[in-house]
mmCIF file of C-alpha atoms and ligand atoms in Angstrom:
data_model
loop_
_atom_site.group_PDB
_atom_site.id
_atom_site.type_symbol
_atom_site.label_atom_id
_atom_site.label_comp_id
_atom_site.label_asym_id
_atom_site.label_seq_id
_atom_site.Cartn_x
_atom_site.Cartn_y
_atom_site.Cartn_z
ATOM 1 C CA UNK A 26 49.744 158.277 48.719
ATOM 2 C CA UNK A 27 49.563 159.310 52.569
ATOM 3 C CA UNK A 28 48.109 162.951 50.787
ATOM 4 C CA UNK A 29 45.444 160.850 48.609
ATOM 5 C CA UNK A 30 44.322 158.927 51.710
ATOM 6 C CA UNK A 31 43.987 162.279 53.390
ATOM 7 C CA UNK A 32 41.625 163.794 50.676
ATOM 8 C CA UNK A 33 39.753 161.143 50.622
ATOM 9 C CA UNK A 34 39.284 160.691 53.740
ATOM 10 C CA UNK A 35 38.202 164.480 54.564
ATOM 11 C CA UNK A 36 35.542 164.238 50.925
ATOM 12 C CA UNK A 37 33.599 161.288 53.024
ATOM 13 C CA UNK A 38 33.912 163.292 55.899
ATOM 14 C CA UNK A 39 32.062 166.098 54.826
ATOM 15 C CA UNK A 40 29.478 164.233 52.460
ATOM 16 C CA UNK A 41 26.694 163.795 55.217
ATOM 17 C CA UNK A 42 25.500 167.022 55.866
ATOM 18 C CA UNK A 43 24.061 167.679 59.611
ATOM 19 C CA UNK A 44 21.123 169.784 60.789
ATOM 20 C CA UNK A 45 20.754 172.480 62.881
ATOM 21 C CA UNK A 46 17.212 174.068 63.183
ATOM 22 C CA UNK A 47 16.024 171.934 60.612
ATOM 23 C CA UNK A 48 18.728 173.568 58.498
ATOM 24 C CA UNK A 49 20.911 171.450 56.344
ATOM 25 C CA UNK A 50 24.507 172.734 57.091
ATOM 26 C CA UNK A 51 27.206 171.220 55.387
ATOM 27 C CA UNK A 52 31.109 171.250 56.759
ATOM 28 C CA UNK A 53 33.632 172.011 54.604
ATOM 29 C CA UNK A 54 37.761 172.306 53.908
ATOM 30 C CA UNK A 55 37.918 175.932 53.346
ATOM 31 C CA UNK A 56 41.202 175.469 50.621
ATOM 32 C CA UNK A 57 39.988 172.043 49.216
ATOM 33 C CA UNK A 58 36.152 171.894 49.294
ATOM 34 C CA UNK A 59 34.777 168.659 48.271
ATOM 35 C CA UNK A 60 33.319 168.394 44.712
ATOM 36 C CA UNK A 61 30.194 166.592 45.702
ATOM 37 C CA UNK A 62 29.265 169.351 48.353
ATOM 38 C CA UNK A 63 29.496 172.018 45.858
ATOM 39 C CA UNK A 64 27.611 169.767 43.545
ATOM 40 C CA UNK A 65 24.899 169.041 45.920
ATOM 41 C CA UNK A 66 24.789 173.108 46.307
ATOM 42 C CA UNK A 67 24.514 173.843 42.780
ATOM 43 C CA UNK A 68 21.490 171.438 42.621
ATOM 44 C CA UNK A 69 19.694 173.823 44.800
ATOM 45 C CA UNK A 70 20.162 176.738 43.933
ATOM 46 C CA UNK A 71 18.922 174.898 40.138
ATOM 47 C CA UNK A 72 15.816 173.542 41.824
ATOM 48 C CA UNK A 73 15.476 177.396 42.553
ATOM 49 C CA UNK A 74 16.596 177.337 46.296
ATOM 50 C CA UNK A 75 18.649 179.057 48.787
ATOM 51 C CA UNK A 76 22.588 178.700 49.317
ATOM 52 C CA UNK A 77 24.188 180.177 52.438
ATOM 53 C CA UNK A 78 28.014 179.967 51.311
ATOM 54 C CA UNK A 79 31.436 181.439 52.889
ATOM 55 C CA UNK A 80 33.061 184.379 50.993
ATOM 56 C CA UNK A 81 36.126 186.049 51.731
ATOM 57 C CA UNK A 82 34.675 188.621 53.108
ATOM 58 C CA UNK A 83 31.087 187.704 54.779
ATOM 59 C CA UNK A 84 28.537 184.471 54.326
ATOM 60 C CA UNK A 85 26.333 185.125 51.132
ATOM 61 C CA UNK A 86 22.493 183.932 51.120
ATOM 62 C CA UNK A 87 22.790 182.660 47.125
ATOM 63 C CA UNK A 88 20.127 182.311 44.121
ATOM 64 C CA UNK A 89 20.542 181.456 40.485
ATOM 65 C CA UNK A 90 20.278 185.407 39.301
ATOM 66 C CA UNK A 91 18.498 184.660 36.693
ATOM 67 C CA UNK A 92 15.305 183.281 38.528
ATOM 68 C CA UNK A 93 12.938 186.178 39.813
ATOM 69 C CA UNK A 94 11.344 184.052 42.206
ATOM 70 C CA UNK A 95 14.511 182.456 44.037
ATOM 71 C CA UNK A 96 15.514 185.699 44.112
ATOM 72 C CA UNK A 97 12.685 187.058 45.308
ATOM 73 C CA UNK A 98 12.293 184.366 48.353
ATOM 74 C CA UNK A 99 16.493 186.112 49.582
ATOM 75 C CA UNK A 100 14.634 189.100 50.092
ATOM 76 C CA UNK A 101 11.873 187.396 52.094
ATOM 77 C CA UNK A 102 13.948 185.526 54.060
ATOM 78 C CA UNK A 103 16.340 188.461 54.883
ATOM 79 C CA UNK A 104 13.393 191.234 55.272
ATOM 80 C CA UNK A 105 14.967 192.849 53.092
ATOM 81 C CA UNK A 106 13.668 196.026 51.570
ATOM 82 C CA UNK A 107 12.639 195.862 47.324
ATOM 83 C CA UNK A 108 14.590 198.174 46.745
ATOM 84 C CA UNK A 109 17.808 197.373 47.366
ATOM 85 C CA UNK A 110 19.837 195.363 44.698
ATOM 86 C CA UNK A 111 21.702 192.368 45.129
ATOM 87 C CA UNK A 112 25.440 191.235 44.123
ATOM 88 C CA UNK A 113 25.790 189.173 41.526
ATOM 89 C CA UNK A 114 28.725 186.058 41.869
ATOM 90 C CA UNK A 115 30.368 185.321 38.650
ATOM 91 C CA UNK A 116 32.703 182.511 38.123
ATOM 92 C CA UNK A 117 34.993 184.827 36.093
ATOM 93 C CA UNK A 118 35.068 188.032 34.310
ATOM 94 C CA UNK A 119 34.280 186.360 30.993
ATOM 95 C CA UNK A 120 30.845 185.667 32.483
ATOM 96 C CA UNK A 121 30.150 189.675 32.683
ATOM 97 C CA UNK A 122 28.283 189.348 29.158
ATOM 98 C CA UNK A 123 25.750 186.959 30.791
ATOM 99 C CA UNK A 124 24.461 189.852 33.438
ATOM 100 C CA UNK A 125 25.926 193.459 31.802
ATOM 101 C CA UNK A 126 24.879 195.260 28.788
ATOM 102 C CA UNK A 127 28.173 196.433 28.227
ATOM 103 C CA UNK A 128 31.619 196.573 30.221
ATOM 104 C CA UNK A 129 33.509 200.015 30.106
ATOM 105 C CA UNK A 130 36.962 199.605 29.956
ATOM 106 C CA UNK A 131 37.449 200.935 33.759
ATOM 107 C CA UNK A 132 35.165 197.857 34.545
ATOM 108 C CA UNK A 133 37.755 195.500 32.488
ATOM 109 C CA UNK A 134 41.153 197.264 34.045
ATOM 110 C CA UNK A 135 39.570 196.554 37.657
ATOM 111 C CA UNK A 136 38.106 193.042 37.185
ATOM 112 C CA UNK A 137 41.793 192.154 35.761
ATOM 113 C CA UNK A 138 43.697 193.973 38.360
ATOM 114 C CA UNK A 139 41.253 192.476 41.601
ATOM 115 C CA UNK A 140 39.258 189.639 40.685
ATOM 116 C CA UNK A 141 38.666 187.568 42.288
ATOM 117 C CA UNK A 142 38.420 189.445 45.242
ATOM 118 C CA UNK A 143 36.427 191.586 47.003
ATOM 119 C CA UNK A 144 35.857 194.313 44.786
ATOM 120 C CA UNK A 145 31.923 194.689 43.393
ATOM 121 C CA UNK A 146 31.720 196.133 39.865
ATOM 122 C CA UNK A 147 28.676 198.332 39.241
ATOM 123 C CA UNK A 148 28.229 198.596 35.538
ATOM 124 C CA UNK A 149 25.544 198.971 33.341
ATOM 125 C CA UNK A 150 23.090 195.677 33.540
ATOM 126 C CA UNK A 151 21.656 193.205 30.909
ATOM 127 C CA UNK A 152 18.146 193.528 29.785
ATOM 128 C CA UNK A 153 16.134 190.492 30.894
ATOM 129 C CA UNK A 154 18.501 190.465 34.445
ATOM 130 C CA UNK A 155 15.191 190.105 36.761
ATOM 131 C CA UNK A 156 14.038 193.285 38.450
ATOM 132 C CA UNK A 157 14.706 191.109 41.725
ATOM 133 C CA UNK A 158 18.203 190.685 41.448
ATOM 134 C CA UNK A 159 18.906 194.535 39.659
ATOM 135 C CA UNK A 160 16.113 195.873 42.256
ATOM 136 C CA UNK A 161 14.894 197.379 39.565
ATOM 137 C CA UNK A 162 17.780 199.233 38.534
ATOM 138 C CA UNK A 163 19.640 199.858 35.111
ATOM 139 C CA UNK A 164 22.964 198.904 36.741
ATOM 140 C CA UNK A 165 24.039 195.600 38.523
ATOM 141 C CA UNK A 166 26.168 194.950 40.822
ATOM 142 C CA UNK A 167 28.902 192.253 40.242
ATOM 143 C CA UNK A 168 31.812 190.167 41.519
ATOM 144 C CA UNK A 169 34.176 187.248 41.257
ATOM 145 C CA UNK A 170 34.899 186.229 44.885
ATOM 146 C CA UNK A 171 37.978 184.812 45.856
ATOM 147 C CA UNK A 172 37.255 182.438 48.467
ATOM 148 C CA UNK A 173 37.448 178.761 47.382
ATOM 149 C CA UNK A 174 34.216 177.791 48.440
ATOM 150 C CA UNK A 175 32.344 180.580 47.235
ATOM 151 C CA UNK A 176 34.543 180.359 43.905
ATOM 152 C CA UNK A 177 33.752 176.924 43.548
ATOM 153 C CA UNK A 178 30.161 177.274 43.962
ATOM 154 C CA UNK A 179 29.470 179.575 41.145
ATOM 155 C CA UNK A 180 31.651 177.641 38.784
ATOM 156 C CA UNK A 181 29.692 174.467 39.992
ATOM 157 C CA UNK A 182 25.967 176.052 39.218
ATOM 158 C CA UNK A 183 27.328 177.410 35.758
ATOM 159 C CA UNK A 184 25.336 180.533 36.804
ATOM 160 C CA UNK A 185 25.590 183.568 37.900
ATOM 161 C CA UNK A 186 24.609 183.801 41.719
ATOM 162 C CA UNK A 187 22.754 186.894 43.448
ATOM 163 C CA UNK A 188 23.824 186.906 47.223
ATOM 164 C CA UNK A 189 24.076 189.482 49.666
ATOM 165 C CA UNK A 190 25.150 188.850 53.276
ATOM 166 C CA UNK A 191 23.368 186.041 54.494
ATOM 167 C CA UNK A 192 22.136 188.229 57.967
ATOM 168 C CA UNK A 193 18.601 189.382 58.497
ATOM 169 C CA UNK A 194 18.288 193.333 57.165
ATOM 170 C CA UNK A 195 19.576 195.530 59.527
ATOM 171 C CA UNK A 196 21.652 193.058 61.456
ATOM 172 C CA UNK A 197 25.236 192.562 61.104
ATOM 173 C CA UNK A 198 26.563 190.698 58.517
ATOM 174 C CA UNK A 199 27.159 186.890 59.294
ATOM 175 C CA UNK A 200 31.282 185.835 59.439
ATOM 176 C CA UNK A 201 30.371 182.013 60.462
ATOM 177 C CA UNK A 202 27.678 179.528 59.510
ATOM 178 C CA UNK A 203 26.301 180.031 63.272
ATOM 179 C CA UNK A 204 25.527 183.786 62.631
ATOM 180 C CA UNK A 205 23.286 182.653 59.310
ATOM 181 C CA UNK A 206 21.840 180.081 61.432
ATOM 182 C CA UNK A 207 20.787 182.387 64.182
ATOM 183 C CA UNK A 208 19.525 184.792 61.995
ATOM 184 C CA UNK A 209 17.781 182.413 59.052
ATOM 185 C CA UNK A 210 16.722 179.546 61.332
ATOM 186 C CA UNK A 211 15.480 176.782 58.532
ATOM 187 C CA UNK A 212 14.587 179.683 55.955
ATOM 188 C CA UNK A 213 17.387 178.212 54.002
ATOM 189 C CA UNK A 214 17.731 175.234 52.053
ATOM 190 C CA UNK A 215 21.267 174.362 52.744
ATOM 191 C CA UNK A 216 24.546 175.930 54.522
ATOM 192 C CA UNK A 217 28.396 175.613 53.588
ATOM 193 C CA UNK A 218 29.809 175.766 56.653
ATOM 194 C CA UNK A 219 33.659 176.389 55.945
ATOM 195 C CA UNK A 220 34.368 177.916 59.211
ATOM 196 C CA UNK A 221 35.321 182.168 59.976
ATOM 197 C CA UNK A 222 35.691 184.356 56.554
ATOM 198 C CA UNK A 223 39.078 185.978 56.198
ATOM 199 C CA UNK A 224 38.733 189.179 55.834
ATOM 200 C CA UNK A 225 35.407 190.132 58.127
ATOM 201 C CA UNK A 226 33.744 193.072 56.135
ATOM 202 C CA UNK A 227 31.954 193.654 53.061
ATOM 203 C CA UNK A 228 33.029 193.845 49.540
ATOM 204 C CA UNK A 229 34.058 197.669 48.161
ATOM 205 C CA UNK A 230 31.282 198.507 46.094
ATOM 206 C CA UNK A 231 32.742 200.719 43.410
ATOM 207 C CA UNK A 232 30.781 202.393 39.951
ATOM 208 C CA UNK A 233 32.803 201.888 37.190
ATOM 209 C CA UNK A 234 30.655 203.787 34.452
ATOM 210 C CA UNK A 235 31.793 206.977 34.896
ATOM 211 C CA UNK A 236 35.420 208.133 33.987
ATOM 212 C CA UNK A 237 36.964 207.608 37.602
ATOM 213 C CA UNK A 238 35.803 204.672 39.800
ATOM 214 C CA UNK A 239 33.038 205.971 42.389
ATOM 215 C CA UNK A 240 33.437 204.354 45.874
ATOM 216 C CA UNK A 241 29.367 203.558 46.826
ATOM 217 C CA UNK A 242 30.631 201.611 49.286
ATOM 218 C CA UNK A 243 33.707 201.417 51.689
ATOM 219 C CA UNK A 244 35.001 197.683 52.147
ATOM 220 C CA UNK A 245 37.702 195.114 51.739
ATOM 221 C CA UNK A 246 39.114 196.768 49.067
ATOM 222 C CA UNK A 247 40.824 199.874 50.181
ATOM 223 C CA UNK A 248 40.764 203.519 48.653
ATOM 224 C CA UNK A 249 44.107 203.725 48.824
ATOM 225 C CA UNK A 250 44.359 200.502 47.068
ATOM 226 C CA UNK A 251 42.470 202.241 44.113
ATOM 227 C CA UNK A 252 44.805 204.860 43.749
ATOM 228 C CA UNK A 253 41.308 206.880 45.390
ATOM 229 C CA UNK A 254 42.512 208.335 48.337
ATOM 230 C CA UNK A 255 43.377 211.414 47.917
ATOM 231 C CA UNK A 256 41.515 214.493 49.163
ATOM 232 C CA UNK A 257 40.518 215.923 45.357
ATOM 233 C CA UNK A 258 38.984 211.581 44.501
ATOM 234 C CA UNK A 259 37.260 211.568 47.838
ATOM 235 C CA UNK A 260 35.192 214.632 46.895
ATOM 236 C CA UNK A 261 34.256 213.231 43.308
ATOM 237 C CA UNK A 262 33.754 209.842 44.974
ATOM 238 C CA UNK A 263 30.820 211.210 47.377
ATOM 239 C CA UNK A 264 28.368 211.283 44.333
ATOM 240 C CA UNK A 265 25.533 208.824 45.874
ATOM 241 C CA UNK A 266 25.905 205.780 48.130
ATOM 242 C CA UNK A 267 24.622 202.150 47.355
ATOM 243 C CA UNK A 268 21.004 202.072 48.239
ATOM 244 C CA UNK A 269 22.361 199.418 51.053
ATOM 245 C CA UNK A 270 24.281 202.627 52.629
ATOM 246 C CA UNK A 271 20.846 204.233 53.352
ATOM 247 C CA UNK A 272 19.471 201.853 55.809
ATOM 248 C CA UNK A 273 20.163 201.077 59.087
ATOM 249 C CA UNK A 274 22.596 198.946 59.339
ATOM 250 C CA UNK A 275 25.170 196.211 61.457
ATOM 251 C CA UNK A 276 23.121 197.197 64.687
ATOM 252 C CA UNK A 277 23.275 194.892 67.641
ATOM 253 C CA UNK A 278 20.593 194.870 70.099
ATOM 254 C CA UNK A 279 22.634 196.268 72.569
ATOM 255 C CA UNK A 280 24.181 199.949 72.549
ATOM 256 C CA UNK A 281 27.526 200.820 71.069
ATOM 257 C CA UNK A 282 29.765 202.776 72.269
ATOM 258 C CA UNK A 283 32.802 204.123 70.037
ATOM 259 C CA UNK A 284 35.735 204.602 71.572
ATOM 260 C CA UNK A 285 39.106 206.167 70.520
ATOM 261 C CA UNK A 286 41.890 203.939 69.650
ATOM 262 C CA UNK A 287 43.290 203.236 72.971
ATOM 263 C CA UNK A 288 40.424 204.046 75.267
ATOM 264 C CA UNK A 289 37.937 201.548 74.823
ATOM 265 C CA UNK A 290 39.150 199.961 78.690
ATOM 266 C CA UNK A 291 38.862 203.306 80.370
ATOM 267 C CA UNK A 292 35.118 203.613 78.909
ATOM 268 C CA UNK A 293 34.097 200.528 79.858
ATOM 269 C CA UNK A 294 34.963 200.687 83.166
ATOM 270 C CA UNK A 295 33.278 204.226 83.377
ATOM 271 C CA UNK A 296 30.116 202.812 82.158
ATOM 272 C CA UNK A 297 30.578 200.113 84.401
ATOM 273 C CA UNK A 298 30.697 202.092 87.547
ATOM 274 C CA UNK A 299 27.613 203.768 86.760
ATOM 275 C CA UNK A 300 25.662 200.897 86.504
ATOM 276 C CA UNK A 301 25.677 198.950 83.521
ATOM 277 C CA UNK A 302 26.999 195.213 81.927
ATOM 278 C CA UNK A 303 29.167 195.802 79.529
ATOM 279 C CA UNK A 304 31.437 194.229 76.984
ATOM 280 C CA UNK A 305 34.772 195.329 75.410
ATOM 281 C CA UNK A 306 36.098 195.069 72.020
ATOM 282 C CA UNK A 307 39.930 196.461 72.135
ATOM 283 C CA UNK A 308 42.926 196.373 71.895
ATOM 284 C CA UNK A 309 43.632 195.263 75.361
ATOM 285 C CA UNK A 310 41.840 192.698 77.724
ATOM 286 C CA UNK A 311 38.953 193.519 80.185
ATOM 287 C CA UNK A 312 39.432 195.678 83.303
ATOM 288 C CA UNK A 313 37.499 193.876 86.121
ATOM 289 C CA UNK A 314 33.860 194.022 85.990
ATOM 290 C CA UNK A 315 33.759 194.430 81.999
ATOM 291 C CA UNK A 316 33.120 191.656 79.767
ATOM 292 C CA UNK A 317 35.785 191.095 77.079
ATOM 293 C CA UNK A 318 34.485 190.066 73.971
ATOM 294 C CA UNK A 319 37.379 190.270 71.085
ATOM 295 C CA UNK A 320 40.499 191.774 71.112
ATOM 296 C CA UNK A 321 42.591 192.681 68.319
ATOM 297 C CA UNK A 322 45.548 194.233 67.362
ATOM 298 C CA UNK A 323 44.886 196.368 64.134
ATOM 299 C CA UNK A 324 42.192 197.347 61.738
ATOM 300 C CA UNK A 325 42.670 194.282 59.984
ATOM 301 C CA UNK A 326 42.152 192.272 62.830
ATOM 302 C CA UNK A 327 38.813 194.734 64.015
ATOM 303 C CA UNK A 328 37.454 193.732 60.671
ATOM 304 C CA UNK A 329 37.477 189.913 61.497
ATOM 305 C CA UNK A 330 35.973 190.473 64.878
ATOM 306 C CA UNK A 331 33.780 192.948 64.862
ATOM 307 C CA UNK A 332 30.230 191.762 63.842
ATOM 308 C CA UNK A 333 30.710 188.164 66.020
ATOM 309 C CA UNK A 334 32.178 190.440 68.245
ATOM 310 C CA UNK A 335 28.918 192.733 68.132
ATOM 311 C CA UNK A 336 26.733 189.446 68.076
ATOM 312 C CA UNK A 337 28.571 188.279 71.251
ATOM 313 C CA UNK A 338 27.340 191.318 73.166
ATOM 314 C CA UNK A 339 23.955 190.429 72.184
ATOM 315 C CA UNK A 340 23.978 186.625 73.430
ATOM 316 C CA UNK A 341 26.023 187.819 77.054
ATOM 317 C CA UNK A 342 22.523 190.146 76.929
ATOM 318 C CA UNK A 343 24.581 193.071 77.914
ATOM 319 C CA UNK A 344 23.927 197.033 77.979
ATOM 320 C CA UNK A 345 25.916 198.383 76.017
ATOM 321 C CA UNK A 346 29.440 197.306 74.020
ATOM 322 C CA UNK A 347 32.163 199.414 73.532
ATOM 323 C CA UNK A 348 34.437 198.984 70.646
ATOM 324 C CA UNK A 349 37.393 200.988 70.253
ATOM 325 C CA UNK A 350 38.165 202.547 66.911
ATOM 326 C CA UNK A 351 40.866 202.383 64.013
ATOM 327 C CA UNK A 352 42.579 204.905 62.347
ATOM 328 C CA UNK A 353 40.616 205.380 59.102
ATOM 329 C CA UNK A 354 43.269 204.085 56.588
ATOM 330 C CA UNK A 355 43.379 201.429 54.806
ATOM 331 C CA UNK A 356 40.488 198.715 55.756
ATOM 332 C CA UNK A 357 40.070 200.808 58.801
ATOM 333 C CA UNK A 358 37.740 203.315 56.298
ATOM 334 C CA UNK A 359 35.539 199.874 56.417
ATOM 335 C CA UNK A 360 35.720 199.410 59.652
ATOM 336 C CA UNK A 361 34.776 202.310 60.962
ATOM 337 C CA UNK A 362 31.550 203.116 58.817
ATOM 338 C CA UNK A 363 30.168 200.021 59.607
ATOM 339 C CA UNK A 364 31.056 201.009 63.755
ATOM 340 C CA UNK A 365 29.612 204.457 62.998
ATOM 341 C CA UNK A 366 26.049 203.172 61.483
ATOM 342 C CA UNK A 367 26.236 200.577 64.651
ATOM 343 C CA UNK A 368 26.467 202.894 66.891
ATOM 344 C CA UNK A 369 24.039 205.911 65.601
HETATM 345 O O1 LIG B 411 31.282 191.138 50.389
HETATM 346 C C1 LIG B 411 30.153 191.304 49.941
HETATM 347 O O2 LIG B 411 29.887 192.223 49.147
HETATM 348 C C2 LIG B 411 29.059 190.306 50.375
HETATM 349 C C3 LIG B 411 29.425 188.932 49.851
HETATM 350 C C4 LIG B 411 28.329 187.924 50.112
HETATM 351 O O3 LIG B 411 29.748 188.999 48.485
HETATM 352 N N1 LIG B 411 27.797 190.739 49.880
HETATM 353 C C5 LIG B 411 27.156 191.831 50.369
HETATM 354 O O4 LIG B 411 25.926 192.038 49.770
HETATM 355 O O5 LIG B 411 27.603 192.536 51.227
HETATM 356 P P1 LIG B 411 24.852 193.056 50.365
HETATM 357 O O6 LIG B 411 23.612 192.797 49.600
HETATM 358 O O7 LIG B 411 24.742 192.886 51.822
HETATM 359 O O8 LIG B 411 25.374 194.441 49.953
HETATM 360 C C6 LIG B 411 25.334 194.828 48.603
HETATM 361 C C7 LIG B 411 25.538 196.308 48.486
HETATM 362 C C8 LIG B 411 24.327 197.073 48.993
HETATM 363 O O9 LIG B 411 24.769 198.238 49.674
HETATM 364 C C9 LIG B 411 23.620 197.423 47.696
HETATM 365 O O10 LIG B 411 22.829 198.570 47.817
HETATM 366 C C10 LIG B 411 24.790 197.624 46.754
HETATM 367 O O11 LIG B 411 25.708 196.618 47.112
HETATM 368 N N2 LIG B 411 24.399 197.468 45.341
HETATM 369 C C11 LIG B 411 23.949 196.362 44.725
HETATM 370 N N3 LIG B 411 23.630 196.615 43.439
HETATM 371 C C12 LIG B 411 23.894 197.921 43.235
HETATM 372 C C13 LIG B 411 23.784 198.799 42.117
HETATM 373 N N4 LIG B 411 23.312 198.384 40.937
HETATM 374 N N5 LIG B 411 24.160 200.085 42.272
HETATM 375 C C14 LIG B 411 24.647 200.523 43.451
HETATM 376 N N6 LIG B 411 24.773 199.748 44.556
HETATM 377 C C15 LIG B 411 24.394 198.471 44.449
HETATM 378 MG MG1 LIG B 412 24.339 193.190 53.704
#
């Protein structure tokens, strides 16, 4: 009975939605989202609007898929260049048929073995997918995401829902509804605000038509989670990156400075001396004169950090950050391409 009242009481709770920047942003249980928000969601995105919605891994800027122009308004909103394909959300794997043209049995074995969760299927796509949500490609990108919100979202609009990261291009990817509100302003038609993502970095884009899964893209999903980490996989899995890997990406307005796992205090107070405000993002706290942004205490924890971490440094308006590194295992792979690209 007490539980009931509870429920109840949180659904009213989070019915009105309030507005930042004009932006309707909507507050939500992250475990037990409220029916009539993810209602009032799928509405939009049927009236051919925008989403902003928590995933496990980052906040996704959603469309129906199978509208060209909603689509086509992400990229506009994002900057986002043509040519670079979207992920598609699926509800479950037995919605595949709706966006592929077929589904190789590697495609099957993985969706059964990690959805949902933040693995992205790349498999052959379905003629009449729009060219906005395929960018034009014979292949599409898909995933079932594991994150009740998002999960709840797709099975509320009954379609399939093209979202990347809900950042502007070339910015780092958004881990709370503040970041997509800083970076989207009222360019989106509503926001599920469910509070910090899990896990922190992107999905593991992986190609699935070939014989052997391809890694296009490091993420949540390790390789040594797909039996791919070996020296002999990693040189058949270089074959070509996700069009997303080309750009310039996760970059801060300040510098970045990598640092080696246990150094990132000694830096900063280096770079302090000679003149300039800096942050810290480490393992340890802030020597005097250094601003500490984020700590953490493995790669895991880096990945939940890092881009608020990153977008901290730009808000203090500092010089330069420095983030100390991971050992690339495990999620650290993840977390270390995306410091790499932020700091070239
Ligand atoms: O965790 C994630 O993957 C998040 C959440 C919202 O699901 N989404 C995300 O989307 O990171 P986005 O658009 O920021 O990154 C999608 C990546 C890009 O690098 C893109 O090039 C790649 O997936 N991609 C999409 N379709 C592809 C395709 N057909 N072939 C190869 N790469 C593709
Ligand atoms: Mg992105």
């Amino acid at each position: 009975m007490q539980a009931h009242a509870h429920k109840l009481a949180h659904t009213m709770a989070a019915a009105p939605p309030y507005t930042r920047h004009g932006m309707s942003v909507i507050s939500v249980d992250p475990g037990d989202p409220p029916l009539a928000a993810l209602t009032r969601a799928a509405q939009v995105l049927a009236g051919g609007g925008l989403v902003a919605f928590p995933t496990e891994t980052v906040y996704g800027l959603g469309a129906d898929a199978r509208n060209g122009t909603a689509v086509g308004r992400i990229f506009a909103v994002k900057g986002r260049p043509a040519d670079n394909p979207l992920i598609v959300h699926l509800a479950d794997a037995s919605q595949l048929r709706e966006v592929a043209a077929s589904v190789p049995p590697l495609a099957q074995e993985l969706a059964r073995r990690w959805w949902p969760g933040p693995l992205t299927l790349v498999v052959e796509a379905r003629a009449g997918l729009p060219a906005q949500t395929t960018g034009g490609l014979a292949s599409v990108a898909v995933r079932v995401p594991a994150h009740p919100v998002a999960l709840g979202l797709v099975r509320a609009a009954g379609v399939p829902v093209a979202a990347p990261s809900a950042n502007r291009s070339g910015r780092p990817s958004p881990t709370t509804a503040a970041h997509v509100v800083a970076d989207l302003g009222d360019a989106v038609d509503l926001v599920l605000d469910a509070g910090p993502c899990p896990v922190g970095v992107e999905s593991t884009v992986v190609d699935t038509r070939g014989r052997v899964p391809v890694v296009l893209r490091e993420g949540a999903v390790a390789r040594e989670q797909l039996g791919l980490a070996t020296a002999t996989d990693g040189a058949a899995a270089t074959r070509v990156a996700s069009p997303g890997t080309r750009y310039r990406h996760y970059a801060p307005a300040c510098e970045v400075a990598l640092a080696g796992p246990g150094q990132g205090a000694t830096l900063a107070a280096a770079l302090t001396r000679a003149g300039r405000r800096t942050g810290l993002i480490a393992t340890t706290g802030a020597p005097e004169g250094v601003i500490g942004l984020a700590r953490f205490a493995d790669a895991a924890g880096l990945a939940r950090v890092l881009y608020g971490g990153l977008r901290a440094a730009e808000d203090a308006d500092l010089d330069v950050v420095v983030v100390e590194g991971v050992e690339e295992v495990g999620i650290g792979r993840a977390v270390m391409d995306r410091l790499r690209r932020a700091a070239a």
